[in-house]
Coordinates of C-alpha atoms in Angstrom, one line a residue:
Chain A
M1 CA 160.2 -61.1 -46.3
K2 CA 162.8 -63.0 -48.1
K3 CA 164.7 -59.9 -49.2
L4 CA 164.0 -59.1 -45.3
L5 CA 165.2 -62.9 -43.9
Q6 CA 168.0 -62.7 -46.3
L7 CA 168.8 -59.6 -43.8
E8 CA 168.5 -60.7 -40.9
W9 CA 171.1 -63.9 -42.2
M10 CA 173.6 -61.4 -43.1
K11 CA 173.0 -59.6 -39.5
V12 CA 172.7 -63.5 -38.0
K13 CA 175.9 -65.2 -39.8
S14 CA 178.7 -63.6 -38.6
Y15 CA 177.1 -62.6 -34.5
R16 CA 179.6 -65.3 -32.4
T17 CA 176.8 -64.7 -29.5
F18 CA 174.2 -65.9 -31.6
W19 CA 176.2 -69.5 -32.5
I20 CA 177.2 -69.9 -29.1
L21 CA 173.7 -69.4 -27.3
V22 CA 172.5 -71.9 -30.5
A23 CA 175.0 -74.5 -29.2
L24 CA 174.5 -74.2 -25.6
F25 CA 171.2 -75.0 -26.2
V26 CA 171.7 -78.3 -28.3
L27 CA 174.2 -79.7 -25.7
A28 CA 171.9 -78.4 -22.7
V29 CA 169.6 -80.4 -24.6
V30 CA 171.1 -83.6 -25.1
G31 CA 172.7 -83.1 -21.6
I32 CA 169.6 -82.7 -19.1
N33 CA 168.1 -85.5 -21.5
N34 CA 171.2 -87.6 -21.0
I35 CA 170.9 -86.6 -17.1
S36 CA 167.4 -88.2 -16.4
F37 CA 168.3 -91.1 -18.6
A38 CA 170.5 -91.7 -16.4
I39 CA 169.2 -91.5 -13.2
N40 CA 165.7 -93.0 -14.3
N41 CA 168.3 -96.1 -14.9
Q42 CA 168.8 -96.1 -11.9
V43 CA 165.6 -95.5 -10.1
N44 CA 163.8 -98.1 -11.9
D45 CA 166.2 -100.2 -11.6
A46 CA 165.5 -99.5 -7.4
T47 CA 161.6 -99.5 -8.2
K48 CA 161.3 -102.8 -9.6
A49 CA 163.3 -104.9 -6.6
V50 CA 161.0 -103.2 -4.5
G51 CA 157.4 -103.9 -6.8
I52 CA 156.2 -100.5 -8.1
G53 CA 155.9 -100.6 -11.6
T54 CA 156.7 -97.0 -13.2
G55 CA 156.8 -96.9 -16.5
N56 CA 159.2 -96.6 -18.9
P57 CA 159.4 -92.7 -20.0
F58 CA 161.9 -92.7 -22.5
A59 CA 160.7 -95.5 -24.7
F60 CA 157.7 -95.0 -27.0
P61 CA 155.0 -93.4 -26.7
T62 CA 155.9 -91.2 -23.0
V63 CA 159.8 -90.9 -24.8
W64 CA 157.7 -87.3 -27.2
N65 CA 156.7 -86.6 -23.6
T66 CA 159.2 -86.5 -21.1
I67 CA 162.3 -85.2 -24.1
T68 CA 159.5 -82.2 -24.8
W69 CA 159.4 -81.2 -20.8
M70 CA 162.5 -81.9 -19.8
S71 CA 163.6 -79.4 -22.6
S72 CA 160.9 -77.2 -22.4
W73 CA 162.9 -75.4 -19.2
L74 CA 165.4 -75.1 -21.6
L75 CA 163.9 -72.3 -23.6
Y76 CA 165.2 -69.3 -22.2
F77 CA 167.7 -69.8 -24.5
P78 CA 166.0 -69.0 -27.4
G79 CA 164.5 -66.5 -25.1
F80 CA 167.8 -65.1 -24.6
I81 CA 169.2 -64.9 -28.6
I82 CA 165.8 -63.5 -29.7
I83 CA 166.8 -60.3 -27.2
F84 CA 169.5 -60.1 -28.1
L85 CA 169.0 -59.7 -31.6
I86 CA 166.5 -56.9 -30.9
T87 CA 168.4 -55.1 -28.1
N88 CA 171.6 -54.9 -30.9
E89 CA 169.4 -53.2 -33.0
Y90 CA 168.8 -50.6 -30.7
T91 CA 172.3 -50.2 -28.5
F92 CA 173.2 -50.2 -32.3
K93 CA 170.8 -47.0 -33.2
T94 CA 170.1 -49.3 -36.3
H95 CA 166.6 -50.1 -35.8
R96 CA 167.0 -46.5 -37.0
Q97 CA 169.2 -46.6 -39.1
N98 CA 167.5 -49.5 -40.9
I99 CA 164.5 -47.5 -41.6
I100 CA 166.1 -44.5 -42.6
D101 CA 168.3 -46.7 -45.3
G102 CA 164.3 -48.0 -46.3
L103 CA 163.0 -50.3 -44.3
S104 CA 159.5 -49.4 -43.0
R105 CA 158.5 -49.6 -39.5
E106 CA 156.1 -52.7 -40.1
Q107 CA 159.1 -54.6 -42.1
F108 CA 161.3 -54.1 -39.8
V109 CA 159.5 -55.2 -36.9
S110 CA 156.8 -58.2 -38.9
V111 CA 160.5 -59.5 -39.8
K112 CA 161.8 -60.3 -36.2
L113 CA 158.6 -62.5 -35.9
V114 CA 159.4 -64.7 -38.3
L115 CA 162.2 -65.1 -37.1
C116 CA 160.8 -65.7 -33.2
V117 CA 158.8 -68.7 -35.7
L118 CA 162.0 -69.7 -37.1
L119 CA 163.6 -69.8 -33.7
A120 CA 160.6 -71.6 -32.4
L121 CA 160.5 -74.5 -35.0
G122 CA 164.2 -75.1 -35.2
A123 CA 163.9 -75.5 -31.7
T124 CA 161.5 -77.5 -31.9
I125 CA 163.2 -79.4 -34.5
V126 CA 166.8 -80.3 -31.9
V127 CA 164.0 -81.4 -29.0
G128 CA 161.8 -83.5 -32.0
L129 CA 164.7 -85.5 -33.3
T130 CA 166.8 -86.1 -29.3
S131 CA 163.5 -87.4 -28.1
L132 CA 163.5 -89.9 -30.8
T133 CA 167.6 -90.4 -30.4
F134 CA 166.2 -91.3 -27.1
G135 CA 163.0 -93.2 -28.0
L136 CA 165.7 -95.8 -29.6
I137 CA 168.6 -96.0 -27.3
G138 CA 165.9 -97.1 -25.2
G139 CA 165.1 -100.2 -27.0
S140 CA 161.5 -99.4 -27.5
T141 CA 159.8 -99.1 -31.3
P142 CA 158.9 -96.0 -32.6
T143 CA 155.3 -94.8 -32.7
L144 CA 153.9 -91.3 -33.9
D145 CA 151.6 -91.2 -30.9
G146 CA 153.1 -88.8 -28.6
L147 CA 154.0 -86.5 -31.5
Q148 CA 151.2 -84.1 -30.0
Y149 CA 153.8 -83.2 -27.6
V150 CA 156.3 -81.8 -30.0
G151 CA 153.9 -80.0 -31.5
L152 CA 152.9 -78.0 -27.9
Y153 CA 156.5 -77.7 -27.4
F154 CA 156.5 -75.7 -30.7
V155 CA 153.5 -73.5 -29.6
A156 CA 155.4 -73.4 -25.8
A157 CA 159.1 -72.2 -27.5
L158 CA 156.7 -69.3 -28.9
V159 CA 154.8 -68.5 -26.2
Y160 CA 159.0 -68.3 -24.8
I161 CA 160.2 -66.8 -27.2
L162 CA 157.2 -63.8 -28.4
F163 CA 157.9 -62.5 -24.7
G164 CA 161.6 -62.2 -25.2
L165 CA 160.6 -60.3 -28.2
F166 CA 157.8 -58.0 -26.2
L167 CA 160.7 -57.3 -23.5
A168 CA 163.2 -56.6 -25.6
F169 CA 161.4 -54.0 -27.5
F170 CA 159.5 -53.1 -24.7
L171 CA 163.1 -52.3 -22.8
R172 CA 165.7 -51.4 -25.5
K173 CA 168.5 -52.6 -23.6
A174 CA 169.7 -55.9 -23.1
A175 CA 170.6 -56.1 -19.1
L176 CA 167.4 -55.1 -18.3
A177 CA 165.9 -57.5 -20.9
V178 CA 167.7 -60.2 -20.4
G179 CA 167.3 -59.0 -16.1
I180 CA 163.8 -59.0 -16.0
Y181 CA 163.8 -61.4 -18.1
F182 CA 165.4 -64.5 -16.0
I183 CA 164.0 -63.1 -12.5
Y184 CA 160.5 -63.0 -13.7
G185 CA 160.5 -66.1 -15.8
L186 CA 162.9 -68.5 -13.2
I187 CA 161.3 -67.5 -10.1
I188 CA 158.1 -65.1 -10.1
D189 CA 156.1 -66.7 -12.9
N190 CA 156.8 -70.7 -11.5
I191 CA 156.2 -69.6 -7.3
V192 CA 152.9 -67.8 -8.1
P193 CA 151.7 -69.9 -9.8
G194 CA 152.0 -73.0 -6.5
I195 CA 150.8 -70.1 -4.5
V196 CA 147.6 -69.7 -5.7
R197 CA 147.8 -73.6 -6.5
K198 CA 147.5 -74.4 -2.4
Q199 CA 145.1 -71.7 -1.5
F200 CA 142.2 -73.4 -4.3
D201 CA 142.9 -76.7 -2.5
G202 CA 146.1 -77.7 -6.1
K203 CA 144.0 -76.7 -8.7
P204 CA 145.7 -75.1 -11.6
Y205 CA 144.6 -72.0 -11.5
G206 CA 147.0 -69.9 -11.1
T207 CA 149.1 -71.2 -14.5
Y208 CA 146.0 -69.7 -16.4
F209 CA 147.0 -66.2 -15.1
M210 CA 150.9 -66.3 -16.2
P211 CA 152.2 -65.2 -19.2
I212 CA 154.9 -67.9 -19.1
D213 CA 153.8 -70.5 -16.6
V214 CA 150.8 -71.5 -18.2
A215 CA 153.1 -72.2 -21.8
D216 CA 154.5 -75.1 -19.0
G217 CA 151.3 -76.5 -18.4
L218 CA 151.3 -77.4 -22.3
I219 CA 153.3 -80.2 -21.0
P220 CA 152.1 -82.5 -18.6
F221 CA 155.0 -83.5 -15.6
P222 CA 156.3 -87.1 -17.3
F223 CA 157.5 -88.8 -14.5
F224 CA 155.7 -91.3 -11.9
R225 CA 152.2 -90.4 -14.3
S226 CA 150.1 -92.1 -12.9
Q227 CA 151.1 -91.8 -9.2
V228 CA 151.4 -87.8 -9.8
K229 CA 147.7 -87.1 -10.9
A230 CA 146.2 -89.0 -7.9
V231 CA 148.2 -85.9 -6.1
I232 CA 147.8 -82.5 -8.3
E233 CA 145.6 -82.0 -10.2
P234 CA 147.2 -80.9 -13.8
A235 CA 146.4 -77.7 -16.0
N236 CA 144.0 -78.8 -19.1
L237 CA 145.5 -78.6 -22.1
Y238 CA 142.6 -77.1 -23.7
I239 CA 142.9 -73.7 -21.1
C240 CA 146.4 -73.9 -21.5
L241 CA 146.4 -73.7 -25.8
A242 CA 143.9 -71.2 -26.0
I243 CA 145.4 -68.4 -23.2
C244 CA 149.1 -69.3 -25.4
I245 CA 147.6 -68.0 -28.4
A246 CA 146.1 -64.8 -26.0
W247 CA 149.0 -64.1 -25.0
L248 CA 151.0 -64.5 -28.4
F249 CA 148.8 -62.0 -30.2
F250 CA 149.0 -59.1 -27.1
Y251 CA 153.1 -59.6 -27.5
W252 CA 152.5 -59.3 -30.7
L253 CA 150.1 -56.5 -31.3
F254 CA 151.2 -54.4 -28.2
T255 CA 155.0 -54.8 -30.0
I256 CA 154.0 -53.6 -33.5
N257 CA 152.0 -50.8 -32.6
R258 CA 154.5 -49.5 -29.7
F259 CA 156.9 -49.7 -33.0
K260 CA 155.4 -48.0 -34.8
K261 CA 153.9 -45.5 -33.3
L262 CA 156.4 -44.3 -31.0
D263 CA 159.8 -42.5 -31.5
L264 CA 162.1 -44.4 -32.3
Chain B
M1 CA 163.6 -26.9 -61.3
T2 CA 161.3 -29.2 -59.0
T3 CA 160.6 -29.2 -55.2
V4 CA 163.1 -32.2 -53.6
L5 CA 161.5 -31.9 -50.1
E6 CA 158.7 -30.0 -48.9
V7 CA 158.3 -29.7 -44.9
N8 CA 154.9 -27.6 -44.4
N9 CA 154.0 -26.5 -40.4
L10 CA 155.7 -29.4 -38.3
S11 CA 155.5 -29.0 -34.8
K12 CA 157.0 -31.7 -32.1
S13 CA 157.5 -31.0 -28.8
F14 CA 159.4 -33.7 -26.4
G15 CA 157.5 -33.1 -23.3
S16 CA 157.1 -29.3 -22.3
V17 CA 160.2 -28.5 -24.4
K18 CA 159.3 -27.8 -28.6
A19 CA 161.2 -29.5 -30.4
L20 CA 160.0 -27.8 -33.4
Q21 CA 157.3 -24.6 -33.6
Q22 CA 155.6 -24.6 -37.1
V23 CA 158.7 -25.0 -39.2
S24 CA 158.1 -24.1 -43.0
F25 CA 160.6 -24.4 -45.6
S26 CA 161.1 -26.5 -49.5
V27 CA 164.1 -27.7 -50.8
Q28 CA 164.3 -27.4 -55.2
Q29 CA 166.5 -30.0 -57.0
G30 CA 170.2 -29.1 -57.3
C31 CA 170.1 -27.1 -54.3
V32 CA 173.0 -27.4 -51.7
F33 CA 170.7 -27.0 -49.0
G34 CA 172.7 -25.3 -44.9
I35 CA 169.8 -26.5 -41.9
L36 CA 171.8 -23.3 -39.5
G37 CA 171.5 -23.6 -36.1
P38 CA 173.2 -23.6 -32.7
N39 CA 173.6 -27.2 -30.8
G40 CA 169.9 -28.1 -29.6
S41 CA 167.9 -25.6 -32.5
G42 CA 165.7 -28.7 -33.5
K43 CA 167.8 -29.8 -36.8
T44 CA 168.4 -33.3 -35.9
T45 CA 164.8 -33.6 -34.6
M46 CA 163.2 -32.2 -38.4
L47 CA 166.1 -34.3 -40.2
G48 CA 164.6 -37.3 -38.1
I49 CA 161.4 -36.7 -38.7
I50 CA 161.7 -36.4 -42.4
L51 CA 163.0 -39.8 -42.4
D52 CA 160.3 -41.2 -39.8
I53 CA 162.6 -42.6 -37.6
L54 CA 160.7 -39.5 -34.9
R55 CA 156.8 -39.1 -35.5
A56 CA 155.7 -35.0 -36.0
D57 CA 152.9 -33.5 -33.5
T58 CA 151.2 -32.1 -36.5
G59 CA 152.8 -30.7 -40.1
S60 CA 153.5 -33.1 -43.1
I61 CA 156.5 -34.0 -45.1
S62 CA 156.7 -34.1 -49.3
L63 CA 159.1 -36.3 -51.1
F64 CA 159.6 -35.5 -54.4
G65 CA 155.8 -34.2 -54.3
Q66 CA 153.9 -37.3 -52.7
P67 CA 154.1 -37.2 -49.5
A68 CA 156.8 -39.7 -47.5
N69 CA 157.0 -42.9 -47.8
H70 CA 159.3 -45.5 -47.0
L71 CA 160.2 -46.6 -50.6
I72 CA 161.3 -43.0 -52.2
R73 CA 164.0 -43.0 -48.7
K74 CA 165.9 -46.1 -50.4
K75 CA 166.4 -43.3 -53.2
I76 CA 168.2 -41.1 -50.0
G77 CA 171.2 -40.8 -49.0
T78 CA 171.7 -40.0 -44.6
L79 CA 173.8 -39.8 -42.9
L80 CA 171.7 -38.8 -39.0
E81 CA 173.3 -38.0 -35.8
T82 CA 175.8 -40.8 -35.3
P83 CA 177.0 -43.2 -37.9
N84 CA 175.1 -46.9 -36.4
F85 CA 176.2 -50.0 -37.6
Y86 CA 176.2 -53.9 -36.7
H87 CA 179.7 -53.6 -34.2
Y88 CA 181.2 -56.6 -35.2
L89 CA 180.5 -56.3 -38.4
N90 CA 183.3 -54.8 -40.5
A91 CA 183.4 -52.6 -43.8
V92 CA 182.6 -54.4 -46.3
Q93 CA 179.3 -56.5 -44.3
N94 CA 177.6 -53.6 -43.0
L95 CA 177.3 -52.0 -46.3
E96 CA 176.4 -54.8 -48.0
I97 CA 173.3 -54.3 -44.8
A98 CA 172.7 -50.9 -46.3
A99 CA 172.3 -51.6 -49.9
G100 CA 170.6 -54.5 -49.6
I101 CA 167.9 -52.3 -47.1
K102 CA 167.8 -49.6 -50.3
G103 CA 167.4 -52.4 -53.0
V104 CA 170.3 -51.8 -55.0
S105 CA 172.0 -54.7 -57.0
N106 CA 175.8 -55.3 -57.2
P107 CA 176.3 -51.9 -55.3
D108 CA 180.0 -50.5 -55.7
I109 CA 180.4 -50.8 -52.3
D110 CA 184.8 -50.8 -53.4
G111 CA 184.4 -47.1 -54.9
V112 CA 182.3 -46.2 -51.9
L113 CA 185.3 -47.4 -49.7
E114 CA 187.2 -45.7 -52.3
K115 CA 185.9 -42.7 -51.9
V116 CA 185.7 -42.2 -48.7
N117 CA 189.9 -43.2 -47.8
L118 CA 188.4 -46.1 -46.1
H119 CA 188.9 -49.2 -48.8
K120 CA 192.1 -50.2 -47.1
R121 CA 190.3 -50.6 -44.0
K122 CA 187.6 -52.6 -45.6
L123 CA 188.0 -55.8 -43.7
S124 CA 188.1 -54.3 -40.3
K125 CA 185.5 -54.3 -38.2
F126 CA 183.2 -51.4 -37.7
Q127 CA 184.0 -51.8 -33.8
T128 CA 187.6 -50.9 -34.0
F129 CA 186.9 -47.9 -36.1
S130 CA 188.0 -44.5 -34.7
L131 CA 185.0 -41.9 -34.6
G132 CA 186.6 -39.9 -37.9
M133 CA 186.7 -43.5 -39.6
K134 CA 182.9 -44.2 -38.1
Q135 CA 181.8 -40.6 -39.6
R136 CA 183.3 -41.9 -43.4
L137 CA 182.2 -45.1 -43.1
A138 CA 178.3 -43.6 -42.9
I139 CA 179.3 -41.2 -45.7
A140 CA 180.5 -44.0 -48.0
S141 CA 177.5 -45.5 -47.0
C142 CA 175.2 -42.3 -47.8
L143 CA 176.9 -42.8 -51.6
L144 CA 175.8 -46.8 -52.1
G145 CA 173.6 -46.6 -55.6
D146 CA 174.5 -43.5 -56.5
P147 CA 171.6 -41.5 -54.9
E148 CA 170.4 -38.1 -56.7
V149 CA 168.9 -36.4 -52.8
M150 CA 171.7 -36.9 -49.6
I151 CA 170.5 -36.0 -45.9
F152 CA 174.1 -35.1 -44.2
D153 CA 173.8 -34.5 -40.3
E154 CA 177.0 -33.1 -39.5
P155 CA 178.8 -33.9 -41.8
T156 CA 182.0 -33.3 -40.7
N157 CA 181.1 -34.4 -37.3
G158 CA 184.6 -36.3 -35.6
L159 CA 187.0 -35.7 -38.3
D160 CA 190.3 -34.4 -37.9
P161 CA 191.2 -31.0 -39.7
V162 CA 192.0 -32.6 -43.1
G163 CA 189.5 -35.0 -43.1
I164 CA 187.0 -32.4 -42.9
S165 CA 188.3 -30.7 -46.1
E166 CA 187.8 -34.1 -47.8
I167 CA 184.4 -34.0 -46.6
R168 CA 184.1 -30.7 -48.4
L169 CA 185.3 -31.0 -51.2
L170 CA 183.0 -34.5 -51.2
I171 CA 180.2 -33.4 -50.8
K172 CA 180.6 -29.9 -53.3
R173 CA 182.3 -32.7 -55.9
L174 CA 178.9 -34.1 -55.6
A175 CA 177.0 -30.3 -55.9
A176 CA 178.4 -30.2 -59.2
E177 CA 177.1 -33.5 -60.2
G178 CA 173.9 -32.3 -60.4
K179 CA 173.2 -33.5 -56.5
T180 CA 170.8 -32.2 -54.0
I181 CA 172.5 -32.3 -50.9
I182 CA 170.7 -31.3 -47.4
M183 CA 173.0 -30.4 -44.8
A184 CA 172.8 -29.9 -40.8
S185 CA 175.4 -28.3 -39.5
H186 CA 176.3 -25.7 -36.1
M187 CA 178.9 -24.1 -38.0
L188 CA 178.6 -21.3 -39.9
D189 CA 182.2 -21.4 -42.3
E190 CA 180.9 -24.9 -43.2
V191 CA 177.3 -23.6 -44.2
E192 CA 179.0 -20.5 -46.4
K193 CA 182.2 -22.8 -47.6
V194 CA 179.9 -25.2 -49.4
C195 CA 175.8 -24.5 -49.0
S196 CA 173.5 -22.0 -51.6
H197 CA 170.5 -22.2 -49.6
V198 CA 170.3 -22.2 -45.9
A199 CA 168.1 -22.1 -43.3
I200 CA 168.4 -21.0 -39.8
L201 CA 167.1 -22.6 -36.8
K202 CA 167.0 -21.7 -33.3
Q203 CA 164.6 -23.7 -30.5
G204 CA 163.1 -24.8 -32.8
V205 CA 161.8 -21.7 -35.3
L206 CA 162.6 -21.4 -38.4
L207 CA 164.1 -17.7 -38.4
A208 CA 164.7 -17.4 -42.0
S209 CA 165.5 -19.7 -45.3
G210 CA 166.5 -18.2 -48.5
H211 CA 169.7 -17.9 -50.6
V212 CA 173.1 -17.9 -49.0
D213 CA 174.0 -14.7 -50.3
E214 CA 169.9 -13.2 -48.8
I215 CA 170.8 -14.5 -45.6
L216 CA 174.4 -14.5 -44.6
V217 CA 174.8 -10.7 -46.3
N218 CA 178.2 -9.6 -45.3
D219 CA 177.6 -5.8 -44.1
D220 CA 180.3 -3.1 -44.4
I221 CA 181.1 -1.9 -41.0
V222 CA 183.2 1.9 -40.8
E223 CA 184.5 2.4 -37.2
V224 CA 184.8 6.0 -36.1
K225 CA 185.5 7.7 -33.7
A226 CA 185.1 12.1 -32.9
K227 CA 186.0 14.0 -29.6
D228 CA 182.3 14.8 -28.5
I229 CA 181.2 10.9 -29.5
A230 CA 177.2 12.0 -28.4
A231 CA 176.8 14.2 -31.3
L232 CA 178.8 12.4 -33.8
E233 CA 175.7 9.8 -33.1
N234 CA 173.3 12.0 -33.5
I235 CA 174.9 12.9 -37.1
L236 CA 175.6 10.0 -38.0
H237 CA 171.8 8.9 -38.5
Q238 CA 171.3 10.8 -41.5
A239 CA 174.5 9.7 -43.5
P240 CA 174.5 8.8 -46.8
N241 CA 173.4 5.6 -47.0
N242 CA 173.5 4.1 -43.6
T243 CA 171.9 0.9 -42.8
G244 CA 172.7 1.3 -38.9
V245 CA 174.7 2.9 -36.3
H246 CA 175.4 0.9 -33.6
H247 CA 177.7 1.2 -30.3
G248 CA 181.1 -0.5 -31.1
E249 CA 184.1 -1.4 -29.1
N250 CA 186.5 1.4 -27.1
G251 CA 183.3 4.0 -27.4
S252 CA 183.4 4.0 -31.3
L253 CA 180.8 3.7 -33.6
H254 CA 180.2 1.2 -36.5
V255 CA 178.0 2.6 -39.4
L256 CA 176.6 0.1 -40.9
F257 CA 176.5 -0.2 -45.3
A258 CA 175.0 -2.9 -47.7
S259 CA 178.2 -5.0 -48.8
G260 CA 180.6 -3.1 -50.8
K261 CA 178.2 0.6 -50.1
A262 CA 181.1 1.9 -48.1
D263 CA 183.3 5.1 -49.3
L264 CA 185.3 6.4 -46.0
E265 CA 185.7 9.7 -47.6
A266 CA 182.4 10.4 -48.2
V267 CA 181.6 9.3 -44.3
N268 CA 184.7 11.5 -43.7
K269 CA 182.9 14.8 -46.2
F270 CA 179.5 13.8 -43.9
C271 CA 181.0 14.4 -40.9
F272 CA 183.3 17.6 -41.8
T273 CA 180.6 19.5 -43.2
Q274 CA 178.5 18.9 -39.7
G275 CA 181.1 19.9 -37.6
I276 CA 183.3 17.0 -36.3
T277 CA 186.1 16.0 -36.9
L278 CA 186.9 12.5 -36.5
T279 CA 189.8 10.7 -34.6
H280 CA 189.0 7.6 -36.5
L281 CA 188.2 6.1 -39.2
T282 CA 188.3 2.7 -40.5
L283 CA 186.2 0.1 -42.7
K284 CA 185.9 -3.9 -41.4
K285 CA 184.3 -6.2 -42.5
K286 CA 181.3 -7.3 -40.5
S287 CA 182.3 -11.6 -39.8
L288 CA 179.7 -14.5 -39.9
E289 CA 180.0 -15.3 -37.0
S290 CA 178.1 -11.7 -36.1
K291 CA 175.9 -12.1 -38.0
F292 CA 174.6 -15.4 -37.2
I293 CA 174.7 -14.8 -33.5
E294 CA 172.6 -11.0 -34.4
I295 CA 170.5 -13.4 -36.2
T296 CA 169.9 -15.6 -33.7
N297 CA 169.9 -13.2 -30.8
D298 CA 167.2 -11.4 -33.0
K299 CA 164.3 -12.9 -32.4

C-alpha cells in the first residue's frame, strides 16, 4: 500500500487544481468561521443589552460544535477534490494504463479509498485546529469536552468524500459528476428532509434517508441551542451514525464491485 | 521454445456486436507476432482482454504458461490503442509513474527517451506534445525495465514517414535482441516488413494464423489474352501446375501458380499445342494487398 500511495503522491504533487482546492478549503474554513465569529460578537452585544442569555458559541466547549457545524458546509471541497482525481484517470485513460502496466483492478480502486480517508483526516485536522484557535481567541480555557464533534466531523467528511468517489467512478465524467454532486448535495438533499419534517410534526425522519443530509445530522445546530431545541427536534446522533456507516459501506462496495467487474 | 501467450476460445460481445468469436492462437517466445485485420476487426478488443481492461464473455488467456494476472503484466511493455498519460505531468514524471507501477527500480528514463528521440522534450508537459510525440512517449514507456515481451497496438499511428521507419527499425532491433513482440496493425506492409508470424482477424473471427511466409504467400500470376477467351479459359484449367484461373481486367485471364513456379514459355507452348494463339502474355506478382483482401473476402 505504501508503494501505491507513493504513486498517488506522484500524480497529485504536480496537479495544480488539487492544491488550489486544498488552499480554498483552508481559506474558506477560516473565513466562514471568522464571519460567523464577527456576527456572533455583534449579536451577543445586542442580546446582552436586551437581557437574553444565549451563551457564547465560540467559547469552550461549544466552540468544537460551532466550528465543525459551520465547516461541514464546506465538505463539498474535499468531495470535489476526489471527483477530480478520479475522473482525471478516466479522462486521461490512465485508469486503463495503470492496469495495463501492472496494477490489479483491486489495487487501483483500493488506494483511492485510502486517499479518501486521508483527505477526510486532513480536513478534520484543519477544522480541529481552527476550533482550537477560535476557542483560544475567544479567551476561554481549553477543554477536551466536546472534542467528539471533531470525530463526528471526520465521519461526515468521509460520507461527503465517499459520495464523491461513488459518483466519480459511476459517472466517469468530471463535469457530470461535479454537477450532480453539487445540485444533489446542495439542493435536493437539503430540501427533501425539510419537506418530510413538515409532514411529520418536525420529526427528522427525512434526514435518516438522505445520503448526505444524514451526515449533517451528526453535528447539531450550535447557535441558540436551548431555544432551537424547543422548536425543532434534532436528529438522533446514534441513528445518524449507524446510517452514515451503512452508506459508507454501500458507496465502497458498489464502487469496488463495479470497477472489478466492468470493462474499463 | 516456450509459449508466451495462449488464447483459448475467446469470445466477447458488445451488445449485439460480436467483437470476438471463439478466437484461439498462441505466440511463441522470440517471434514478432502480427495481428492483422481491418478497422473494427477486434484487434484492440483482443489485446484489451489479454491485458485485463476488458472482460471476456468466454475463453481464457494464459501468459508464460499461467493464467494472466497483474504481476505478469508488470513484465510486459504495452501500448494499447492510444498513449495514455497524465496531461499535466512532463515526460519524465509520467515515465516515473509507469516505472513505479511496473516495479522497475532505477529506471533508465533518459535511455528510453533517447531510443525514441524524445530526449530533448523530456521536461515538457504531455499536453504540449504532438500526436507523434505522444506515441513515442508511449513506446518509451513500453521499453522501461527492458521487458522480454512487448505488445504494440498500431505502433506507427500518428507518426510521420521518418517516425514510422524509425519505429519499425526499433521493433526490428528489439526482435533481433530476442524480444517477443505482439503487434496489431491494419497495415499489411507493416506486418509483412516487421513480423515473423501473423494472425488475421476479420469481424471478430480468426481467419488464419501462422508463419508470415505461409499465410501471406506471394502467388505468381500469368496474365493472358486470346481472341476466343471462352475457349482459352476452358483449356487453361488443364495447364500444368496451375493453382487457379480467374478473370482479370480488360477481358484478360489470370492463371495462378505457386510463387516462383510460373513459366511463361510453358504456358505459351501449352496453349499453342491446344490450338489457341495468345495475343497477350505477361507475368505479374500478386500484391500482398490483393492477397489480404482475398483472404478477408473469402469467408
